[in-house]
Short mmCIF file of C-alpha atoms in Angstrom, two decimals:
data_model
loop_
_atom_site.label_atom_id
_atom_site.label_comp_id
_atom_site.label_asym_id
_atom_site.label_seq_id
_atom_site.Cartn_x
_atom_site.Cartn_y
_atom_site.Cartn_z
CA UNK A 13 0.02 0.11 -0.03
CA UNK A 14 1.27 3.30 -1.05
CA UNK A 15 1.13 6.72 0.61
CA UNK A 16 -1.64 7.98 -1.97
CA UNK A 17 -3.73 4.96 -0.88
CA UNK A 18 -3.16 5.34 2.77
CA UNK A 19 -4.00 9.26 2.39
CA UNK A 20 -7.17 8.21 0.69
CA UNK A 21 -8.06 5.80 3.56
CA UNK A 22 -7.11 8.00 6.42
CA UNK A 23 -10.63 9.50 6.78
CA UNK A 24 -12.16 6.12 6.88
CA UNK A 25 -10.01 5.00 9.39
CA UNK A 26 -10.68 8.05 11.67
CA UNK A 27 -14.40 7.56 11.20
CA UNK A 28 -14.13 3.73 11.90
CA UNK A 29 -15.10 2.94 8.60
CA UNK A 30 -12.00 1.25 7.14
CA UNK A 31 -12.52 -2.30 5.75
CA UNK A 32 -11.17 -4.59 8.01
CA UNK A 33 -9.26 -6.56 5.18
CA UNK A 34 -7.38 -3.23 4.52
CA UNK A 35 -6.43 -2.54 8.12
CA UNK A 36 -3.27 -4.63 8.24
CA UNK A 37 -1.64 -3.12 5.16
CA UNK A 38 -3.00 0.36 6.25
CA UNK A 39 -1.46 0.14 9.75
CA UNK A 40 1.73 -1.47 8.56
CA UNK A 41 2.37 1.50 5.95
CA UNK A 42 1.58 3.92 8.81
CA UNK A 43 4.46 2.31 11.15
CA UNK A 44 6.96 2.86 8.34
CA UNK A 45 5.97 6.19 6.80
CA UNK A 46 6.29 9.34 9.24
CA UNK A 47 4.53 11.48 6.61
CA UNK A 48 1.42 9.44 6.51
CA UNK A 49 1.45 9.10 10.40
CA UNK A 50 1.71 12.82 10.76
CA UNK A 51 -1.20 12.93 8.36
CA UNK A 52 -3.21 10.41 10.47
CA UNK A 53 -2.47 12.40 13.57
CA UNK A 54 -3.53 15.57 11.97
CA UNK A 55 -6.76 13.97 10.65
CA UNK A 56 -7.43 12.87 14.25
CA UNK A 57 -7.14 16.30 15.63
CA UNK A 58 -9.23 17.79 12.97
CA UNK A 59 -11.95 14.81 13.65
CA UNK A 60 -11.81 15.81 17.44
CA UNK A 61 -12.48 19.40 16.59
CA UNK A 62 -15.60 18.30 14.47
CA UNK A 63 -16.97 16.19 17.15
CA UNK A 64 -16.86 18.73 19.94
CA UNK A 65 -20.45 19.92 20.96
CA UNK A 66 -21.32 23.01 18.80
CA UNK A 67 -23.19 25.86 20.27
CA UNK A 68 -26.71 26.27 19.48
CA UNK A 69 -28.14 29.58 18.73
CA UNK A 70 -31.55 30.93 19.48
CA UNK A 71 -33.20 31.60 16.17
CA UNK A 72 -34.75 34.93 15.60
CA UNK A 73 -38.58 34.92 15.09
CA UNK A 74 -39.25 35.48 11.46
CA UNK A 75 -42.77 33.82 11.69
CA UNK A 76 -44.59 37.12 11.15
CA UNK A 77 -42.21 37.99 8.36
CA UNK A 78 -42.88 34.56 6.70
CA UNK A 79 -46.55 34.84 6.88
CA UNK A 80 -46.34 38.58 5.70
CA UNK A 81 -44.22 37.53 2.55
CA UNK A 82 -46.63 34.45 1.88
CA UNK A 83 -49.68 36.94 2.12
CA UNK A 84 -47.85 39.39 -0.25
CA UNK A 85 -46.84 36.57 -2.65
CA UNK A 86 -50.30 35.40 -2.71
CA UNK A 87 -51.67 38.72 -3.26
CA UNK A 88 -49.15 39.41 -6.04
CA UNK A 89 -50.08 36.15 -7.61
CA UNK A 90 -53.63 36.97 -7.43
CA UNK A 91 -53.22 40.41 -9.14
CA UNK A 92 -50.84 38.94 -11.80
CA UNK A 93 -53.86 36.34 -12.51
CA UNK A 94 -56.19 39.19 -12.83
CA UNK A 95 -53.77 41.21 -15.03
CA UNK A 96 -53.22 38.11 -17.12
CA UNK A 97 -56.91 37.73 -17.38
CA UNK A 98 -57.39 41.42 -18.35
CA UNK A 99 -54.63 41.16 -20.78
CA UNK A 100 -56.10 37.99 -22.50
CA UNK A 101 -59.57 39.62 -22.41
CA UNK A 102 -58.12 42.69 -24.20
CA UNK A 103 -56.30 40.76 -26.59
CA UNK A 104 -59.46 38.71 -27.50
CA UNK A 105 -61.38 41.92 -27.81
CA UNK A 106 -58.44 43.41 -30.00
CA UNK A 107 -58.80 40.15 -32.11
CA UNK A 108 -62.52 40.45 -32.40
CA UNK A 109 -62.34 44.17 -33.54
CA UNK A 110 -59.75 43.21 -36.04
CA UNK A 111 -61.64 40.39 -37.49
CA UNK A 112 -64.79 42.70 -37.53
CA UNK A 113 -62.75 45.40 -39.36
CA UNK A 114 -61.21 42.70 -41.78
CA UNK A 115 -64.81 41.26 -42.61
CA UNK A 116 -66.12 41.67 -46.11
CA UNK A 117 -67.64 44.82 -46.92
CA UNK A 118 -71.09 44.79 -45.25
CA UNK A 119 -74.07 46.75 -45.70
CA UNK A 120 -73.12 49.48 -43.24
CA UNK A 121 -69.92 50.43 -45.06
CA UNK A 122 -72.11 50.92 -48.22
CA UNK A 123 -74.22 53.22 -46.37
CA UNK A 124 -71.05 55.23 -45.31
CA UNK A 125 -70.08 55.55 -48.73
CA UNK A 126 -73.39 56.62 -49.76
CA UNK A 127 -73.22 59.38 -46.86
CA UNK A 128 -70.03 60.38 -48.16
CA UNK A 129 -70.96 60.82 -51.63
CA UNK A 130 -74.09 62.59 -50.44
CA UNK A 131 -72.03 64.86 -48.42
CA UNK A 132 -69.44 65.67 -50.98
CA UNK A 133 -71.68 65.77 -54.17
CA UNK A 134 -74.49 68.01 -52.70
CA UNK A 135 -76.60 68.62 -50.18
CA UNK A 136 -80.03 67.88 -51.59
CA UNK A 137 -80.78 64.91 -53.59
CA UNK A 138 -84.59 65.22 -54.16
CA UNK A 139 -86.86 63.69 -56.59
CA UNK A 140 -87.96 67.17 -57.42
CA UNK A 141 -84.41 68.24 -58.30
CA UNK A 142 -83.55 65.47 -60.89
CA UNK A 143 -80.80 66.52 -63.08
CA UNK A 144 -80.34 64.74 -66.55
CA UNK A 145 -76.78 64.33 -67.91
CA UNK A 146 -77.56 66.78 -70.46
CA UNK A 147 -78.26 69.51 -67.89
CA UNK A 148 -75.17 69.20 -66.00
CA UNK A 149 -72.41 71.01 -67.76
CA UNK A 150 -74.22 74.32 -67.39
CA UNK A 151 -72.43 74.96 -64.05
CA UNK A 152 -75.57 76.14 -62.62
CA UNK A 153 -76.50 74.97 -59.09
CA UNK A 154 -78.34 72.16 -59.56
CA UNK A 155 -79.83 69.45 -57.43
CA UNK A 156 -78.04 66.25 -57.50
CA UNK A 157 -79.09 62.78 -58.47
CA UNK A 158 -77.67 59.45 -58.51
CA UNK A 159 -78.04 57.71 -61.68
CA UNK A 160 -76.87 54.20 -62.42
CA UNK A 161 -76.51 52.94 -65.80
CA UNK A 162 -75.83 49.50 -64.43
CA UNK A 163 -79.27 49.55 -63.33
CA UNK A 164 -79.20 47.68 -59.82
CA UNK A 165 -82.35 45.84 -59.23
CA UNK A 166 -84.86 48.30 -57.92
CA UNK A 167 -86.77 47.18 -54.88
CA UNK A 168 -89.32 48.50 -52.58
CA UNK A 169 -87.95 49.96 -49.33
CA UNK A 170 -89.00 48.25 -46.27
CA UNK A 171 -89.90 50.73 -43.67
CA UNK A 172 -90.30 48.29 -41.04
CA UNK A 173 -86.62 47.65 -40.81
CA UNK A 174 -84.78 48.76 -37.93
CA UNK A 175 -82.76 52.20 -38.10
CA UNK A 176 -79.06 51.85 -38.32
CA UNK A 177 -76.64 53.87 -36.57
CA UNK A 178 -75.03 55.20 -39.72
CA UNK A 179 -78.29 56.25 -41.16
CA UNK A 180 -79.13 58.26 -38.25
CA UNK A 181 -76.17 60.41 -38.77
CA UNK A 182 -77.71 61.43 -42.30
CA UNK A 183 -79.80 64.43 -42.40
CA UNK A 184 -83.34 63.18 -42.36
CA UNK A 185 -85.12 64.01 -45.42
CA UNK A 186 -88.97 63.76 -45.02
CA UNK A 187 -90.44 62.05 -47.88
CA UNK A 188 -93.57 63.56 -49.53
CA UNK A 189 -96.54 62.49 -47.69
CA UNK A 190 -97.88 59.44 -49.52
CA UNK A 191 -95.07 59.10 -51.88
CA UNK A 192 -93.54 55.78 -52.01
CA UNK A 193 -90.10 55.70 -50.12
CA UNK A 194 -88.04 54.68 -53.19
CA UNK A 195 -88.67 55.37 -56.72
CA UNK A 196 -86.81 55.22 -59.97
CA UNK A 197 -87.07 56.96 -63.32
CA UNK A 198 -85.71 55.69 -66.60
CA UNK A 199 -84.21 58.21 -68.88
CA UNK A 200 -84.54 58.53 -72.72
CA UNK A 201 -81.07 56.71 -73.06
CA UNK A 202 -82.20 54.00 -70.65
CA UNK A 203 -80.21 55.05 -67.75
CA UNK A 204 -82.31 54.23 -64.61
CA UNK A 205 -82.15 57.04 -62.04
CA UNK A 206 -82.48 56.10 -58.37
CA UNK A 207 -83.36 58.81 -55.96
CA UNK A 208 -81.13 58.46 -52.97
CA UNK A 209 -83.01 60.83 -50.88
CA UNK A 210 -85.97 58.93 -51.16
CA UNK A 211 -84.33 55.97 -49.23
CA UNK A 212 -85.99 55.93 -45.76
CA UNK A 213 -83.62 56.38 -42.83
CA UNK A 214 -84.60 53.19 -41.49
CA UNK A 215 -83.87 51.30 -44.60
CA UNK A 216 -82.43 48.09 -44.29
CA UNK A 217 -78.63 48.36 -44.91
CA UNK A 218 -78.40 45.15 -46.95
CA UNK A 219 -80.93 46.47 -49.26
CA UNK A 220 -79.24 49.98 -49.51
CA UNK A 221 -75.98 48.26 -50.69
CA UNK A 222 -77.82 47.62 -53.89
CA UNK A 223 -78.16 51.30 -54.42
CA UNK A 224 -74.63 52.23 -53.91
CA UNK A 225 -72.61 53.70 -56.88
CA UNK A 226 -70.32 51.43 -58.55
CA UNK A 227 -67.76 51.83 -61.42
CA UNK A 228 -69.65 53.23 -64.57
CA UNK A 229 -72.23 54.94 -62.59
CA UNK A 230 -72.55 58.71 -63.05
CA UNK A 231 -73.27 61.43 -60.62
CA UNK A 232 -73.62 65.02 -61.38
CA UNK A 233 -72.13 67.54 -58.99
CA UNK A 234 -73.35 71.02 -58.27
CA UNK A 235 -72.61 73.83 -56.16
CA UNK A 236 -69.44 75.85 -56.75
CA UNK A 237 -67.10 75.16 -53.94
CA UNK A 238 -63.78 76.72 -52.90
CA UNK A 239 -60.81 75.53 -54.70
CA UNK A 240 -58.45 73.47 -53.05
CA UNK A 241 -55.11 71.62 -54.10
CA UNK A 242 -54.46 68.07 -53.64
CA UNK A 243 -54.39 66.78 -50.03
CA UNK A 244 -56.76 66.36 -47.29
CA UNK A 245 -59.35 69.01 -47.12
CA UNK A 246 -62.19 69.68 -44.68
CA UNK A 247 -63.89 71.58 -47.39
CA UNK A 248 -66.17 69.23 -48.99
CA UNK A 249 -65.45 69.85 -52.86
CA UNK A 250 -63.24 72.03 -55.07
CA UNK A 251 -64.63 74.10 -57.65
CA UNK A 252 -63.30 72.20 -60.26
CA UNK A 253 -65.54 69.48 -59.45
CA UNK A 254 -68.77 71.62 -59.32
CA UNK A 255 -71.14 70.50 -61.94
CA UNK A 256 -68.85 67.82 -63.43
CA UNK A 257 -70.38 64.62 -63.87
CA UNK A 258 -68.38 61.87 -62.65
CA UNK A 259 -67.70 59.28 -65.01
CA UNK A 260 -67.31 56.64 -62.53
CA UNK A 261 -67.75 56.46 -58.92
CA UNK A 262 -66.91 53.23 -56.64
CA UNK A 263 -66.05 52.14 -53.35
CA UNK A 264 -62.38 52.05 -52.28
CA UNK A 265 -63.19 50.80 -48.88
CA UNK A 266 -66.15 50.59 -46.44
CA UNK A 267 -65.95 54.29 -45.54
CA UNK A 268 -64.81 55.99 -48.96
CA UNK A 269 -65.91 56.42 -52.49
CA UNK A 270 -63.94 57.54 -55.32
CA UNK A 271 -65.39 59.74 -58.20
CA UNK A 272 -63.59 60.13 -61.33
CA UNK A 273 -64.63 62.92 -64.08
CA UNK A 274 -64.97 61.78 -67.64
CA UNK A 275 -61.86 63.03 -68.78
CA UNK A 276 -60.24 61.35 -66.07
CA UNK A 277 -58.55 64.62 -64.86
CA UNK A 278 -60.25 64.93 -61.69
CA UNK A 279 -60.53 62.32 -58.98
CA UNK A 280 -61.96 62.68 -55.67
CA UNK A 281 -61.97 60.35 -52.58
CA UNK A 282 -65.02 60.98 -50.59
CA UNK A 283 -65.53 60.14 -47.07
CA UNK A 284 -67.92 61.30 -44.44
CA UNK A 285 -65.47 63.45 -42.73
CA UNK A 286 -62.93 64.63 -45.44
CA UNK A 287 -62.37 64.67 -49.05
CA UNK A 288 -59.09 64.15 -50.85
CA UNK A 289 -58.88 65.63 -54.27
CA UNK A 290 -56.49 65.40 -57.16
CA UNK A 291 -56.47 68.64 -58.80
CA UNK A 292 -56.76 68.63 -62.58
CA UNK B 25 -34.91 11.65 14.89
CA UNK B 26 -36.35 13.23 18.02
CA UNK B 27 -36.77 16.80 17.10
CA UNK B 28 -37.82 17.98 20.53
CA UNK B 29 -35.11 16.43 22.33
CA UNK B 30 -32.30 19.14 21.18
CA UNK B 31 -33.99 22.38 21.69
CA UNK B 32 -36.75 21.21 24.19
CA UNK B 33 -39.31 23.00 22.02
CA UNK B 34 -42.56 23.54 23.55
CA UNK B 35 -44.80 21.55 21.58
CA UNK B 36 -48.73 21.70 22.67
CA UNK B 37 -49.94 19.22 19.93
CA UNK B 38 -47.98 15.92 19.76
CA UNK B 39 -49.35 15.37 16.26
CA UNK B 40 -46.96 13.97 13.64
CA UNK B 41 -45.32 16.48 11.15
CA UNK B 42 -47.26 15.19 8.23
CA UNK B 43 -50.52 15.49 9.98
CA UNK B 44 -49.73 19.05 10.77
CA UNK B 45 -48.64 19.80 7.19
CA UNK B 46 -52.02 18.15 6.14
CA UNK B 47 -53.87 20.59 8.54
CA UNK B 48 -51.83 23.41 7.50
CA UNK B 49 -52.74 22.84 3.86
CA UNK B 50 -56.51 22.77 4.92
CA UNK B 51 -56.22 26.15 6.30
CA UNK B 52 -55.24 25.71 9.93
CA UNK B 53 -52.63 28.42 10.32
CA UNK B 54 -51.83 27.16 13.90
CA UNK B 55 -50.32 24.00 12.50
CA UNK B 56 -47.83 26.04 10.63
CA UNK B 57 -47.02 27.83 13.58
CA UNK B 58 -46.16 24.62 15.45
CA UNK B 59 -44.07 23.30 12.50
CA UNK B 60 -42.19 26.63 12.61
CA UNK B 61 -41.80 26.24 16.32
CA UNK B 62 -40.54 22.64 15.83
CA UNK B 63 -37.81 23.41 13.17
CA UNK B 64 -36.85 26.98 13.35
CA UNK B 65 -33.94 26.27 15.64
CA UNK B 66 -32.75 23.55 13.44
CA UNK B 67 -33.09 25.62 10.15
CA UNK B 68 -31.76 28.62 11.75
CA UNK B 69 -28.44 26.76 13.07
CA UNK B 70 -28.04 24.98 9.85
CA UNK B 71 -28.11 28.08 7.85
CA UNK B 72 -25.72 29.75 10.26
CA UNK B 73 -23.44 26.93 9.86
CA UNK B 74 -23.71 27.22 6.13
CA UNK B 75 -23.41 31.06 5.61
CA UNK B 76 -21.61 32.09 8.88
CA UNK B 77 -23.40 35.24 9.13
CA UNK B 78 -26.53 35.81 11.56
CA UNK B 79 -28.34 38.27 9.21
CA UNK B 80 -27.70 35.89 6.29
CA UNK B 81 -28.85 33.01 8.26
CA UNK B 82 -32.06 34.79 9.33
CA UNK B 83 -32.78 35.74 5.78
CA UNK B 84 -32.17 32.09 4.58
CA UNK B 85 -34.36 30.80 7.38
CA UNK B 86 -37.28 33.19 6.23
CA UNK B 87 -36.84 32.17 2.72
CA UNK B 88 -36.80 28.41 3.88
CA UNK B 89 -40.00 28.87 5.64
CA UNK B 90 -41.78 30.83 3.03
CA UNK B 91 -40.84 27.88 0.65
CA UNK B 92 -42.19 25.33 3.18
CA UNK B 93 -45.40 27.14 3.47
CA UNK B 94 -45.75 27.43 -0.22
CA UNK B 95 -44.74 23.87 -0.81
CA UNK B 96 -46.81 22.19 1.86
CA UNK B 97 -49.52 21.03 -0.50
CA UNK B 98 -46.68 19.17 -2.37
CA UNK B 99 -45.26 17.30 0.29
CA UNK B 100 -46.23 13.73 0.09
CA UNK B 101 -44.48 12.21 3.19
CA UNK B 102 -42.14 10.10 0.92
CA UNK B 103 -39.23 11.39 3.11
CA UNK B 104 -39.35 12.62 6.65
CA UNK B 105 -40.70 16.11 7.11
CA UNK B 106 -37.52 17.10 8.74
CA UNK B 107 -35.19 16.10 5.95
CA UNK B 108 -37.61 17.91 3.63
CA UNK B 109 -37.31 20.92 5.66
CA UNK B 110 -33.59 20.51 5.60
CA UNK B 111 -33.40 20.08 1.96
CA UNK B 112 -35.22 23.34 1.32
CA UNK B 113 -32.96 25.08 3.80
CA UNK B 114 -29.58 23.66 2.24
CA UNK B 115 -30.92 24.81 -1.04
CA UNK B 116 -31.86 28.18 0.16
CA UNK B 117 -28.19 28.42 1.52
CA UNK B 118 -26.56 27.16 -1.62
CA UNK B 119 -28.44 29.90 -3.49
CA UNK B 120 -27.40 32.48 -1.07
CA UNK B 121 -23.57 31.36 -1.34
CA UNK B 122 -23.73 31.50 -5.05
CA UNK B 123 -25.19 34.94 -4.82
CA UNK B 124 -22.92 36.26 -2.15
CA UNK B 125 -19.53 34.22 -2.33
CA UNK B 126 -17.89 36.66 -0.02
CA UNK B 127 -18.68 34.45 3.11
CA UNK B 128 -15.67 32.53 2.32
CA UNK B 129 -13.26 35.12 3.72
CA UNK B 130 -15.48 36.82 6.33
CA UNK B 131 -14.34 36.43 10.05
CA UNK B 132 -17.03 35.25 12.52
CA UNK B 133 -16.72 38.40 14.59
CA UNK B 134 -20.20 37.83 15.92
CA UNK B 135 -19.34 34.50 17.22
CA UNK B 136 -17.67 35.50 20.64
CA UNK B 137 -20.38 37.65 21.46
CA UNK B 138 -23.32 35.28 20.79
CA UNK B 139 -21.77 32.21 22.18
CA UNK B 140 -22.36 31.18 25.81
CA UNK B 141 -19.57 32.18 27.85
CA UNK B 142 -19.57 29.23 30.04
CA UNK B 143 -16.46 27.55 27.99
CA UNK B 144 -13.85 28.34 25.55
CA UNK B 145 -15.06 28.69 22.13
CA UNK B 146 -11.81 29.01 20.41
CA UNK B 147 -11.79 25.77 18.76
CA UNK B 148 -15.37 25.92 17.76
CA UNK B 149 -14.81 29.20 16.25
CA UNK B 150 -11.81 27.82 14.45
CA UNK B 151 -14.05 24.75 13.11
CA UNK B 152 -16.77 27.32 12.16
CA UNK B 153 -14.21 29.36 10.28
CA UNK B 154 -12.68 26.45 8.52
CA UNK B 155 -15.98 25.15 7.37
CA UNK B 156 -16.79 28.36 5.76
CA UNK B 157 -13.67 27.98 3.61
CA UNK B 158 -14.93 24.73 2.11
CA UNK B 159 -16.93 24.11 -0.99
CA UNK B 160 -20.64 24.53 -0.42
CA UNK B 161 -21.43 20.79 -0.98
CA UNK B 162 -18.67 19.88 1.49
CA UNK B 163 -19.85 22.48 3.96
CA UNK B 164 -23.39 21.12 3.62
CA UNK B 165 -22.33 17.55 4.61
CA UNK B 166 -20.24 18.62 7.30
CA UNK B 167 -22.85 20.85 8.91
CA UNK B 168 -25.59 18.22 8.57
CA UNK B 169 -23.43 15.50 9.93
CA UNK B 170 -21.53 17.27 12.71
CA UNK B 171 -23.66 20.17 13.52
CA UNK B 172 -27.10 18.70 13.20
CA UNK B 173 -26.05 15.12 14.08
CA UNK B 174 -27.87 13.71 11.00
CA UNK B 175 -27.43 10.22 9.90
CA UNK B 176 -25.97 9.24 6.42
CA UNK B 177 -29.54 8.32 5.42
CA UNK B 178 -31.14 11.42 6.44
CA UNK B 179 -28.34 13.43 4.76
CA UNK B 180 -29.01 11.56 1.66
CA UNK B 181 -32.54 12.58 1.77
CA UNK B 182 -31.64 16.12 2.69
CA UNK B 183 -29.26 16.44 -0.01
CA UNK B 184 -31.28 14.26 -2.62
CA UNK B 185 -28.21 11.92 -3.32
CA UNK B 186 -27.14 8.53 -2.58
CA UNK B 187 -25.78 6.85 0.56
CA UNK B 188 -22.43 6.35 -1.22
CA UNK B 189 -22.08 9.88 -2.48
CA UNK B 190 -22.78 10.98 1.03
CA UNK B 191 -20.05 8.87 2.56
CA UNK B 192 -17.58 9.88 -0.23
CA UNK B 193 -18.40 13.49 0.27
CA UNK B 194 -18.21 13.58 3.85
CA UNK B 195 -14.84 11.96 3.66
CA UNK B 196 -13.52 14.24 1.00
CA UNK B 197 -14.83 17.17 3.17
CA UNK B 198 -12.98 15.83 6.33
CA UNK B 199 -9.95 15.59 4.37
CA UNK B 200 -10.29 19.33 2.94
CA UNK B 201 -11.24 20.47 6.50
CA UNK B 202 -8.18 18.83 7.95
CA UNK B 203 -5.91 20.65 5.30
CA UNK B 204 -7.34 24.01 6.07
CA UNK B 205 -7.76 23.51 9.88
CA UNK B 206 -4.07 22.29 10.29
CA UNK B 207 -3.16 25.21 8.25
CA UNK B 208 -4.76 27.63 10.88
CA UNK B 209 -8.04 27.88 9.22
CA UNK B 210 -7.06 31.16 7.71
CA UNK B 211 -6.45 29.89 4.16
CA UNK B 212 -9.01 31.37 1.87
#
């Protein structure tokens, strides 16, 4: 048995755990090796030091602090849970709003476009003020009509439908007593004119969608307006658009409509709250 | 292990630890008070041996009992409650040692004032100083074996390791202890 092995076994010997079969060789080596004997002596001193009785110290009382901390953690966890719930609810709400915004164009958007067109192309669209395509270029203030050459299917308005929030924003135009709420007129060239103002405010939105302007429809403009340059203008119409019949008008999204003059030089994007014009 | 024999803790209810733990989980706060009363002395002295500083030992003890309270519902009784508490305490101390390794070089100035004046504490102070110079895992086995008088089996449960590993680690710790102790206990 060499010194390295003896050094490994010394702790076992001191603690009384040295295997019996190794004891003779271990003790024989200690007798012949002063270095290992000193190490054993040293280990026995250390072992005696470790085996002395140790002081016991009275613990400080932390029971109240422990309970306070536990309560604080539980409160924090509850609050965190509530915040997580609120966050999840907000996320769900945001997703619902996003899905609603991204849905296919529904009837209310059509009504918004219709409102935009109404606001930006004239203030009075009445049956009594029908303008024919021939009468438009005289630049005299004219009442405005909405004519569709695509001839969407006319249908009788259902006055029993529930009013819509968007329709409430429109200026109510009382229909003539006894007059049908929606009428059409067919011009000599076959163009069928629909009177937008005759739409009852409570008209069903889905049915209104059928009457919205689409590409190829024409709409006469009237009332000279201040000239504006391109950009967002709170002023409804530029003078350049006054009296111009738009060659096409169509929806760009659920709130906006785009009107284009026959020559293509004037374009206007209309919305209920503002208009964006491209100057000729 | 008779937990009441060492500190003479006043225990009004002689219920086993596992029963008290179950009562505590069911909402009986006095059960936790009793568990605290039984084990606060063990936990504090273990932490003091591991960390060598009364303030740190107090913090570790507080963290230990907070953890005990929070984990009581998960105590299945597969090990003794006392070794389960020791395990939490040792882990808290090891966390604290990792966070504050300065313990290895700090003198035990508090010891002479805190220890009972009835006997000479020179050797004990030197032993405590030496233990603080050891590696944390060696510290843990020496503290549990020599300070807390735990058996190999209990240490194995408390440290979550095998009996052989406890034995090996203890002998290595003693060897390392001897080298530093014989060197005066001042080597860092």
